[in-house]
Amino acid sequence: MRQREGRDGLDRALERLDGAPYGRYKGLVGPWKLPGGLTVELIRAQADPFAPPARVAVRVPGERAAFPRDLWDSPVRRRALAGYVVRRAAREAAPERALRVDAGGQEVLDRSSCAVDAADGSVTLRLGVALPGQGRRIEGRAARRLLCDVLPRVAERALCHAASDADAAREFVATVEDSAALRDALPGLGLVAFVADGALLPRRTGADDRPADGADVVPFTAPDALRVTVQLPHAGPVTGTGVPEGVTLIVGSGFHGKSTLLRALETGVRDHEPGDGRERVAARADTVKIRAEDGRSVTRVDVHAFVDRLPQGSDTRDFSTPNASGSTSQAASLCEAVEAGARVLLIDEDTAATNLMIRDARMRALVSKEHEPLTPLVDTVRSLHRDHGVSTVLVMGGSGDYLEVADRVLMMDAYRLSDVTERARRVAAVPTGRRAEAESFPGVVHRSPDPASLDPTARGRPRVRARGRDQLVLGEHEVDVRAVEQLADAQQVVGVGLALDLLVRRGHLDGRRSLAEALDLLDRDLAGPEGVAALLAVRDEDFAVPRRFEVAAALNRVRGLKVRR
Ligand code: ADP
Ligand code: MG
């Protein structure tokens, strides 16, 4: 590694550039040694003052960072410590508008913005820096202050143990490690999710993810029938609600907290920082939220379990459309999730297509099966579990049809959960005349995406960008990901784009391998020692590492996707 040091360091170089044409920042690309063992590396310079900020990394060597080894001696602990460090760095850097540190929200994800090295405990912060300019000229003194004074001070205060709050760092790491251990314990306990007693599920507002405050917030408590105690590495025994495998129905009147519970389970696939309220809410890692999304495109999905005999006679065993309806979009999303390996599905009546969920006895009498192309989920949801090992947690306050097929019926009443399975059985024993229209879920047909149809380049250059949390720009494709609800934030949308690029680049998608097999290879890359670095090699920018399910969901929404079956 080329390193320039001594008195003629970065500070002098920047001062010398004062007043020079802006483009000459490029000449500084590379690593620079600063006093105290710090390294500042200009990874990518800015072309002009109005371009996206330059990319800079600052690295503090292990002996200087000096975090106790037990805060970083496993992948989970390193992710947690990096999460703790990057939050402090973002706070320290906040007064400087030119420094852009991506700390994310309350979820603790593997992010490119901060990493702790497994070998030596060194800490690297990667950030955007708007390099100072006056018109098209370099402001050398301002740049010197930013990179040689402010940035080292941020590193000193945030990336070093000496300046950090030792107890807070330890609590952060313990919280994340407990959460990850809880999630890992679920399959062995026969559970799909767990909500600890005392968890605070409601959020402050629809646009503010902090926990709701005030005297009227009801902490979660377990109903007797579902009470489980789990042993966690730091917290010890923790008691709460275990949601068992199978078909679980959540009923209750409107505004009683059903959707809030389901949303907590949705984000339970990730760990939360201390103070979030959902630190001890966990869902199995292979949990996928399914919803209706009319207008999305669908490419060659076998949806005949749900949709048959469409008006134009299109083949629903090999179904494509540029413009799905509510029901066909939800059917496709469900089949795609199972194809990608989901073993737990979450569905909320608020965002589901009613005609895909139910058809009651009277409607069955009026519109005969011969004319109705849809088989509602109520007829196949048992088979999904029995024959395919796919559990479902379903919020449904408006129809009793699911009472017959649910293994468990839970009721939310004024934010309190109770088990009403026995009562539901008695109610369901009174016949409604409804007859199932399907015996079983037939399983999914695997598809092999054609990498050429996913080209991540535009005019010969790689292009991966997020438009907020809503859209992924991949090459010439604009992919609408608004309905992919478990995406954490805009940086994770970027992570999805980079992962798709990686799938193509590494040949994991080769036109023959199935999507599920290619995702296995991606998981191996991202979960292995390479981790974040695999995506950093595609492009060094702010991103969060995505799950395979969101990568698949984005791929499935690419218009013009081509697949073989
Ligand atoms: P439902 O899906 O049953 O109609 P929601 O989950 O949408 O109900 O919740 C309705 C309202 O109640 C929301 O404003 C939510 O923030 C609030 N809420 C949910 N859970 C709690 C709780 N445990 N304590 C206080 N308020 C809550
Ligand atoms: Mg609701």
XYZ file of C-alpha atoms and ligand atoms in Angstrom:
593
model
C 0.000 0.000 0.000
C 1.388 3.345 -1.062
C 1.490 5.594 1.979
C 2.719 9.127 2.125
C 3.877 10.292 5.498
C 6.161 12.655 7.325
C 5.847 16.391 7.410
C 4.945 16.488 3.784
C 1.672 14.757 4.540
C -1.946 15.262 3.648
C -2.104 18.621 5.442
C 0.665 20.129 3.304
C -0.718 18.593 0.137
C -4.132 20.132 0.764
C -2.707 23.545 1.565
C -0.672 23.481 -1.600
C -3.845 22.779 -3.587
C -5.577 25.901 -2.264
C -7.009 27.753 -5.260
C -6.117 24.978 -7.719
C -8.742 23.628 -10.158
C -11.219 21.411 -8.318
C -10.369 18.347 -10.410
C -6.935 18.154 -8.815
C -8.403 16.580 -5.689
C -8.122 13.403 -7.766
C -4.368 13.492 -7.347
C -4.803 12.824 -3.626
C -6.542 9.475 -4.051
C -4.875 6.868 -1.866
C -4.005 6.295 1.782
C -2.316 8.918 3.964
C -0.747 8.356 7.345
C -1.697 10.856 10.006
C -0.043 11.393 13.384
C -1.082 8.851 16.017
C -1.218 5.907 13.640
C -4.468 6.944 11.962
C -4.853 6.393 8.230
C -7.072 8.571 6.084
C -7.721 7.219 2.623
C -9.307 9.158 -0.191
C -11.048 6.337 -2.012
C -12.821 8.355 -4.658
C -12.526 12.089 -5.272
C -15.394 14.301 -6.282
C -15.396 15.408 -9.921
C -16.840 18.821 -9.102
C -18.370 20.554 -6.068
C -21.898 19.555 -7.123
C -21.193 15.849 -7.679
C -21.974 13.248 -4.976
C -19.485 13.555 -2.085
C -16.045 12.012 -2.174
C -15.567 8.644 -0.479
C -13.166 8.593 2.437
C -12.095 5.928 4.915
C -10.458 6.570 8.245
C -8.802 3.656 10.015
C -7.677 3.411 13.604
C -5.248 0.540 14.277
C -6.266 -2.097 16.804
C -3.795 -1.135 19.523
C -5.079 2.425 19.330
C -8.797 1.606 19.132
C -8.201 -0.812 22.010
C -11.699 -2.194 22.398
C -11.650 -5.245 24.688
C -11.364 -8.373 22.588
C -14.626 -9.844 23.888
C -16.477 -6.999 22.171
C -15.265 -8.089 18.734
C -14.285 -11.757 18.789
C -17.254 -13.089 16.794
C -19.063 -11.903 13.647
C -22.165 -10.897 15.646
C -20.068 -8.963 18.158
C -18.175 -7.196 15.389
C -21.434 -6.181 13.724
C -22.723 -4.915 17.060
C -19.559 -3.026 17.993
C -19.441 -1.450 14.530
C -23.086 -0.467 15.013
C -22.261 1.152 18.324
C -19.203 2.950 16.945
C -20.908 4.258 13.815
C -23.763 5.757 15.848
C -21.251 7.688 17.934
C -19.354 8.713 14.817
C -22.546 10.028 13.233
C -23.267 12.103 16.335
C -19.718 13.459 16.484
C -19.745 14.313 12.778
C -23.247 15.806 12.753
C -22.209 19.463 13.246
C -20.057 19.277 10.087
C -22.417 19.312 7.145
C -19.666 18.158 4.813
C -19.314 14.800 6.605
C -21.957 12.163 5.823
C -21.873 9.153 8.125
C -24.464 6.440 7.496
C -25.502 5.101 10.898
C -28.838 3.702 9.705
C -31.891 3.534 11.954
C -32.595 1.490 15.064
C -31.775 -1.822 13.438
C -28.237 -3.119 13.695
C -27.195 -4.310 10.256
C -23.910 -5.132 8.631
C -23.149 -1.809 6.953
C -20.288 -0.614 4.806
C -19.945 2.532 6.919
C -18.118 0.855 9.773
C -16.187 -2.350 10.280
C -14.098 -3.921 13.008
C -11.286 -6.109 11.674
C -11.451 -9.726 12.846
C -7.668 -10.107 12.852
C -6.523 -7.111 14.876
C -9.553 -5.151 16.116
C -8.756 -2.124 13.994
C -11.787 0.044 13.273
C -12.553 1.598 9.884
C -15.141 4.275 9.262
C -16.178 4.914 5.649
C -18.055 8.093 4.913
C -18.963 10.676 2.326
C -17.083 13.964 2.406
C -18.166 16.996 0.421
C -14.729 18.351 -0.469
C -14.651 22.129 -0.021
C -14.608 24.278 -3.125
C -15.048 27.912 -4.040
C -16.605 27.933 -7.481
C -14.441 25.458 -9.377
C -11.397 26.001 -7.165
C -10.165 23.913 -4.258
C -10.505 25.455 -0.810
C -7.321 23.928 0.535
C -7.423 25.282 4.056
C -11.031 24.230 4.632
C -10.207 20.773 3.254
C -7.168 20.523 5.518
C -9.292 21.374 8.547
C -11.923 18.811 7.569
C -9.631 15.889 6.772
C -6.691 16.561 9.093
C -8.394 18.074 12.167
C -12.108 17.273 12.258
C -11.989 13.728 10.911
C -9.184 12.578 13.253
C -11.121 14.119 16.149
C -14.258 12.198 15.161
C -12.145 9.028 14.961
C -10.541 9.740 18.319
C -13.900 10.210 20.030
C -15.914 7.509 18.311
C -13.543 4.801 17.098
C -11.451 4.450 20.251
C -12.392 2.651 23.438
C -10.732 5.236 25.667
C -13.206 7.967 24.712
C -16.273 5.752 24.543
C -18.691 4.874 27.293
C -17.485 1.381 28.211
C -20.791 0.314 29.782
C -22.861 1.539 26.852
C -20.629 -0.276 24.352
C -20.930 -3.478 26.346
C -24.710 -3.139 26.672
C -25.049 -2.527 22.939
C -23.053 -5.652 22.072
C -24.879 -7.764 24.686
C -28.277 -6.615 23.405
C -27.462 -7.531 19.818
C -25.888 -10.849 20.765
C -28.919 -11.801 22.865
C -31.249 -10.895 20.023
C -29.284 -12.982 17.520
C -29.145 -15.910 19.972
C -32.894 -15.647 20.509
C -33.540 -15.815 16.758
C -31.196 -18.774 16.360
C -32.970 -20.623 19.192
C -36.430 -20.397 17.595
C -36.296 -23.393 15.219
C -35.083 -25.706 17.996
C -38.019 -24.615 20.156
C -40.536 -25.212 17.367
C -41.301 -21.496 17.317
C -41.512 -19.024 14.458
C -41.339 -15.922 16.646
C -40.900 -14.693 20.189
C -42.008 -11.491 21.923
C -40.538 -10.912 25.373
C -42.708 -9.696 28.194
C -42.286 -5.959 28.566
C -41.513 -5.357 24.878
C -42.797 -2.029 23.585
C -44.213 -2.539 20.115
C -46.028 0.659 19.049
C -44.009 3.411 17.373
C -44.235 7.113 18.058
C -45.881 7.924 14.726
C -46.173 6.346 11.305
C -43.114 8.367 10.294
C -41.110 8.095 13.514
C -39.663 4.703 14.391
C -38.850 5.529 18.003
C -40.962 3.704 20.594
C -44.233 5.365 21.509
C -44.005 7.053 24.870
C -46.665 7.989 27.358
C -48.641 6.351 30.104
C -51.088 4.672 27.725
C -48.519 2.381 26.087
C -49.247 -1.218 27.038
C -46.123 -3.388 27.350
C -46.472 -6.827 25.817
C -47.311 -9.749 28.110
C -47.580 -13.419 27.259
C -50.864 -15.312 27.458
C -50.434 -18.373 29.720
C -50.882 -20.847 26.881
C -47.966 -19.437 24.894
C -45.605 -18.511 27.711
C -42.073 -19.728 27.068
C -38.792 -19.068 28.833
C -35.674 -18.788 26.696
C -32.123 -18.768 28.017
C -30.063 -15.891 26.566
C -26.284 -15.503 26.854
C -26.360 -12.144 28.669
C -29.884 -11.590 29.968
C -30.250 -15.166 31.233
C -33.810 -16.526 31.364
C -36.279 -14.341 29.454
C -40.010 -15.037 29.483
C -42.375 -14.121 26.712
C -44.761 -15.263 24.022
C -43.654 -18.066 21.734
C -45.530 -18.219 18.452
C -45.497 -21.890 17.411
C -44.966 -23.280 13.923
C -48.095 -23.998 11.910
C -50.986 -21.692 11.065
C -51.464 -18.872 13.565
C -54.390 -16.518 13.282
C -54.463 -13.161 15.051
C -57.979 -11.805 15.454
C -59.501 -8.839 17.255
C -61.374 -5.625 16.650
C -59.984 -2.711 14.712
C -57.352 -0.516 16.368
C -56.447 -3.101 19.000
C -52.807 -3.578 18.028
C -52.890 -6.490 15.567
C -50.902 -4.810 12.799
C -48.464 -3.368 15.324
C -47.709 -6.894 16.528
C -47.270 -8.187 12.983
C -44.950 -5.306 12.109
C -42.840 -6.104 15.152
C -42.527 -9.674 13.854
C -41.583 -8.361 10.384
C -38.636 -6.424 11.782
C -37.905 -9.286 14.190
C -35.695 -10.764 11.457
C -33.171 -8.084 12.461
C -31.582 -6.974 15.731
C -32.482 -3.679 17.375
C -30.411 -1.235 19.363
C -30.971 -0.775 23.099
C -33.961 1.469 23.753
C -35.881 0.434 20.635
C -38.477 -1.476 22.649
C -38.235 -4.509 20.351
C -34.766 -5.702 21.386
C -36.209 -9.050 22.428
C -38.691 -9.522 19.635
C -37.397 -12.079 17.184
C -38.721 -13.834 14.130
C -37.006 -16.677 12.316
C -34.499 -15.481 9.765
C -36.515 -17.070 6.940
C -39.635 -15.020 7.639
C -41.126 -13.062 4.741
C -43.976 -10.560 4.756
C -46.383 -11.041 1.857
C -48.782 -8.431 0.566
C -50.852 -7.454 -2.430
C -49.170 -5.088 -4.865
C -51.257 -4.399 -7.923
C -49.288 -3.145 -10.902
C -46.122 -5.157 -10.280
C -44.661 -7.296 -13.018
C -44.518 -11.079 -12.737
C -42.252 -13.336 -14.784
C -43.109 -16.970 -15.382
C -44.314 -17.899 -11.909
C -46.426 -20.995 -11.368
C -49.394 -19.520 -9.523
C -51.931 -22.220 -10.393
C -52.325 -23.092 -6.703
C -54.198 -19.806 -6.383
C -55.139 -18.730 -9.880
C -56.670 -20.846 -12.592
C -58.460 -20.225 -15.892
C -57.938 -16.509 -16.423
C -60.369 -14.733 -18.792
C -57.892 -14.574 -21.712
C -56.987 -18.197 -21.078
C -53.388 -17.455 -20.083
C -51.503 -20.359 -18.539
C -51.276 -19.832 -14.793
C -48.682 -22.594 -14.424
C -46.373 -20.265 -16.321
C -47.776 -16.872 -15.502
C -46.345 -13.534 -16.637
C -47.839 -10.079 -16.609
C -46.509 -6.518 -16.663
C -49.444 -5.423 -14.535
C -50.667 -7.862 -11.896
C -53.922 -7.444 -10.018
C -54.087 -7.358 -6.243
C -54.758 -11.068 -5.984
C -52.363 -12.292 -8.685
C -49.574 -10.089 -7.311
C -50.017 -11.534 -3.856
C -50.181 -15.080 -5.215
C -46.955 -14.518 -7.168
C -45.186 -12.915 -4.202
C -46.130 -15.855 -2.013
C -44.871 -18.447 -4.498
C -41.682 -16.449 -5.080
C -41.013 -16.218 -1.341
C -41.326 -19.978 -0.950
C -39.119 -20.447 -4.020
C -36.449 -18.266 -2.369
C -36.603 -20.385 0.786
C -39.084 -18.624 3.094
C -40.413 -20.905 5.812
C -42.579 -18.375 7.643
C -45.069 -16.073 5.920
C -46.623 -13.003 7.512
C -49.843 -11.604 6.082
C -51.924 -8.663 7.299
C -55.527 -8.148 6.224
C -54.716 -4.424 5.881
C -52.463 -5.101 2.884
C -53.878 -8.352 1.532
C -56.214 -8.950 -1.402
C -59.480 -10.137 0.138
C -60.378 -12.374 -2.804
C -57.087 -14.235 -2.438
C -57.626 -14.705 1.290
C -61.242 -15.896 1.494
C -64.437 -16.699 -0.352
C -67.362 -17.337 1.919
C -70.147 -19.884 1.470
C -72.609 -17.477 -0.130
C -70.116 -16.233 -2.669
C -69.208 -19.833 -3.435
C -72.882 -20.505 -4.052
C -73.322 -17.472 -6.298
C -70.107 -17.736 -8.305
C -69.323 -21.365 -8.933
C -65.788 -22.691 -8.912
C -66.082 -23.191 -12.676
C -66.218 -19.418 -13.175
C -64.005 -18.240 -10.338
C -60.315 -18.432 -11.152
C -59.119 -17.862 -7.575
C -58.531 -20.496 -4.915
C -58.259 -18.590 -1.647
C -55.343 -19.134 0.699
C -57.697 -20.477 3.354
C -57.875 -23.707 1.319
C -54.121 -24.241 0.973
C -52.622 -22.688 4.090
C -52.729 -25.992 6.023
C -51.034 -27.858 3.227
C -48.345 -25.172 3.056
C -47.318 -26.212 6.543
C -48.100 -29.938 6.438
C -46.531 -30.671 3.054
C -43.956 -27.907 2.677
C -43.004 -26.854 6.201
C -44.084 -23.260 5.608
C -45.773 -21.649 8.626
C -48.124 -18.677 8.391
C -48.972 -15.886 10.821
C -52.063 -14.134 9.654
C -53.880 -11.059 10.906
C -57.541 -11.365 10.013
C -60.204 -9.611 12.014
C -62.971 -9.641 9.433
C -63.642 -13.272 8.472
C -64.200 -16.420 10.487
C -63.261 -18.830 7.697
C -59.708 -19.179 8.986
C -60.952 -20.357 12.400
C -61.336 -23.838 10.886
C -57.833 -24.055 9.533
C -55.751 -22.316 12.204
C -53.667 -24.326 14.659
C -53.768 -21.370 17.032
C -56.129 -18.443 17.301
C -54.835 -15.454 19.246
C -56.835 -12.397 20.090
C -55.597 -8.850 20.507
C -57.872 -6.958 22.824
C -56.832 -3.453 23.898
C -53.198 -4.359 23.083
C -53.331 -7.528 25.185
C -52.865 -10.917 23.589
C -54.880 -13.935 24.673
C -55.195 -17.469 23.352
C -58.760 -18.102 22.155
C -58.063 -21.349 20.277
C -60.604 -23.372 22.302
C -63.370 -20.821 21.857
C -62.552 -20.589 18.186
C -62.885 -24.369 17.844
C -66.395 -24.263 19.300
C -67.380 -21.418 16.989
C -65.890 -23.220 14.003
C -67.810 -26.409 14.857
C -71.009 -24.712 13.659
C -70.999 -25.427 9.924
C -71.089 -22.500 7.490
C -71.505 -24.650 4.415
C -68.109 -23.560 3.134
C -66.303 -26.306 1.271
C -62.645 -26.294 0.484
C -61.907 -25.991 -3.230
C -58.405 -27.376 -3.116
C -56.742 -30.187 -1.232
C -53.152 -29.107 -1.175
C -50.525 -26.601 -2.133
C -48.625 -28.179 -5.022
C -45.237 -26.590 -4.316
C -43.249 -24.143 -6.372
C -41.544 -24.418 -9.730
C -37.937 -23.265 -9.624
C -36.749 -20.776 -12.218
C -33.303 -19.928 -13.583
C -32.939 -16.192 -14.230
C -31.025 -15.109 -17.326
C -28.214 -12.808 -16.105
C -28.271 -10.835 -19.362
C -31.755 -9.594 -18.500
C -30.404 -8.166 -15.217
C -27.600 -6.128 -16.726
C -26.418 -3.837 -13.894
C -24.665 -1.440 -16.268
C -25.861 1.657 -18.069
C -23.861 2.852 -21.069
C -21.161 0.354 -20.242
C -20.715 1.480 -16.627
C -22.085 -0.161 -13.504
C -24.993 1.751 -12.034
C -26.566 0.878 -8.687
C -28.508 3.547 -6.858
C -31.434 3.899 -4.504
C -34.108 6.509 -4.866
C -34.862 6.625 -1.188
C -36.374 3.482 0.228
C -38.765 3.160 -2.724
C -36.836 2.451 -5.864
C -33.726 0.580 -6.944
C -31.916 1.805 -10.028
C -29.931 -1.081 -11.516
C -28.325 -0.367 -14.863
C -31.196 0.742 -17.071
C -33.793 -0.850 -14.782
C -35.927 1.057 -12.326
C -37.306 -1.410 -9.809
C -40.205 -0.439 -7.572
C -39.509 -1.899 -4.116
C -42.069 0.026 -2.096
C -44.029 -3.146 -1.363
C -40.938 -5.077 -0.263
C -41.739 -4.173 3.303
C -38.863 -5.815 5.116
C -36.230 -3.656 3.421
C -34.740 -1.669 6.285
C -33.708 1.569 4.596
C -32.364 3.204 1.441
C -28.879 1.851 2.117
C -30.245 -1.667 2.143
C -31.850 -0.968 -1.226
C -28.331 -0.151 -2.458
C -27.142 -3.401 -0.842
C -29.762 -5.305 -2.820
C -28.523 -3.703 -6.051
C -24.900 -4.568 -5.283
C -25.908 -8.135 -4.404
C -27.681 -8.484 -7.761
C -24.560 -7.129 -9.447
C -22.485 -9.678 -7.506
C -24.808 -12.530 -8.517
C -24.186 -11.643 -12.152
C -20.505 -10.723 -11.791
C -19.508 -13.921 -9.982
C -21.549 -16.069 -12.332
C -23.798 -17.338 -9.538
C -26.626 -16.559 -11.927
C -25.497 -18.348 -15.052
C -28.831 -18.964 -16.751
C -28.847 -22.604 -15.631
C -28.606 -22.447 -11.847
C -31.928 -21.920 -10.105
C -32.543 -18.681 -8.275
C -32.590 -20.534 -4.937
C -29.202 -22.148 -5.660
C -27.718 -18.813 -6.719
C -29.010 -17.258 -3.482
C -27.301 -20.063 -1.516
C -24.014 -19.018 -3.124
C -24.742 -15.377 -2.319
C -25.430 -16.295 1.322
C -22.122 -18.127 1.410
C -20.346 -14.991 0.137
C -22.102 -12.592 2.482
C -22.157 -14.725 5.621
C -18.589 -15.980 5.222
C -15.377 -14.253 6.265
C -15.628 -12.044 3.199
C -18.909 -10.524 4.328
C -19.359 -6.844 3.616
C -16.126 -6.831 1.611
C -17.771 -8.887 -1.145
C -20.210 -6.062 -1.824
C -17.609 -3.341 -1.191
C -15.613 -4.851 -4.026
C -18.531 -4.147 -6.352
C -18.596 -0.532 -5.290
C -17.454 1.350 -2.219
C -20.418 3.328 -0.984
C -22.947 3.360 1.823
C -24.967 0.172 1.896
C -26.438 -2.343 4.319
C -26.112 -6.061 3.624
C -29.486 -7.427 2.489
C -31.161 -10.789 3.091
C -31.602 -13.221 0.217
C -35.367 -12.650 0.325
C -35.179 -8.952 -0.468
C -32.601 -9.648 -3.202
C -35.026 -12.148 -4.730
C -37.956 -9.747 -4.322
C -36.127 -7.012 -6.228
C -35.053 -9.432 -8.955
C -38.623 -10.635 -9.325
C -39.793 -7.054 -9.862
C -37.358 -6.273 -12.671
C -39.385 -5.505 -15.775
C -38.036 -7.432 -18.715
C -36.593 -10.209 -16.542
C -36.056 -13.432 -18.463
C -36.053 -16.845 -16.811
C -35.821 -20.485 -17.831
C -37.759 -23.147 -16.031
P -55.228 -3.019 14.335
O -54.327 -3.619 13.311
O -55.711 -4.021 15.337
O -56.369 -2.271 13.732
P -52.986 -1.295 14.992
O -51.900 -2.279 15.245
O -52.973 -0.574 13.701
O -54.424 -1.957 15.215
O -52.935 -0.290 16.222
C -53.834 0.769 16.378
C -53.183 1.886 17.176
O -52.853 1.464 18.483
C -51.903 2.407 16.551
O -51.924 3.819 16.611
C -50.821 1.831 17.446
O -49.683 2.657 17.481
C -51.504 1.765 18.788
N -50.952 0.676 19.609
C -50.607 -0.551 19.195
N -50.129 -1.299 20.205
C -50.180 -0.526 21.305
C -49.809 -0.723 22.677
N -49.299 -1.889 23.100
N -49.978 0.313 23.532
C -50.494 1.484 23.102
N -50.850 1.728 21.830
C -50.710 0.753 20.924
Mg -54.504 -3.521 11.224
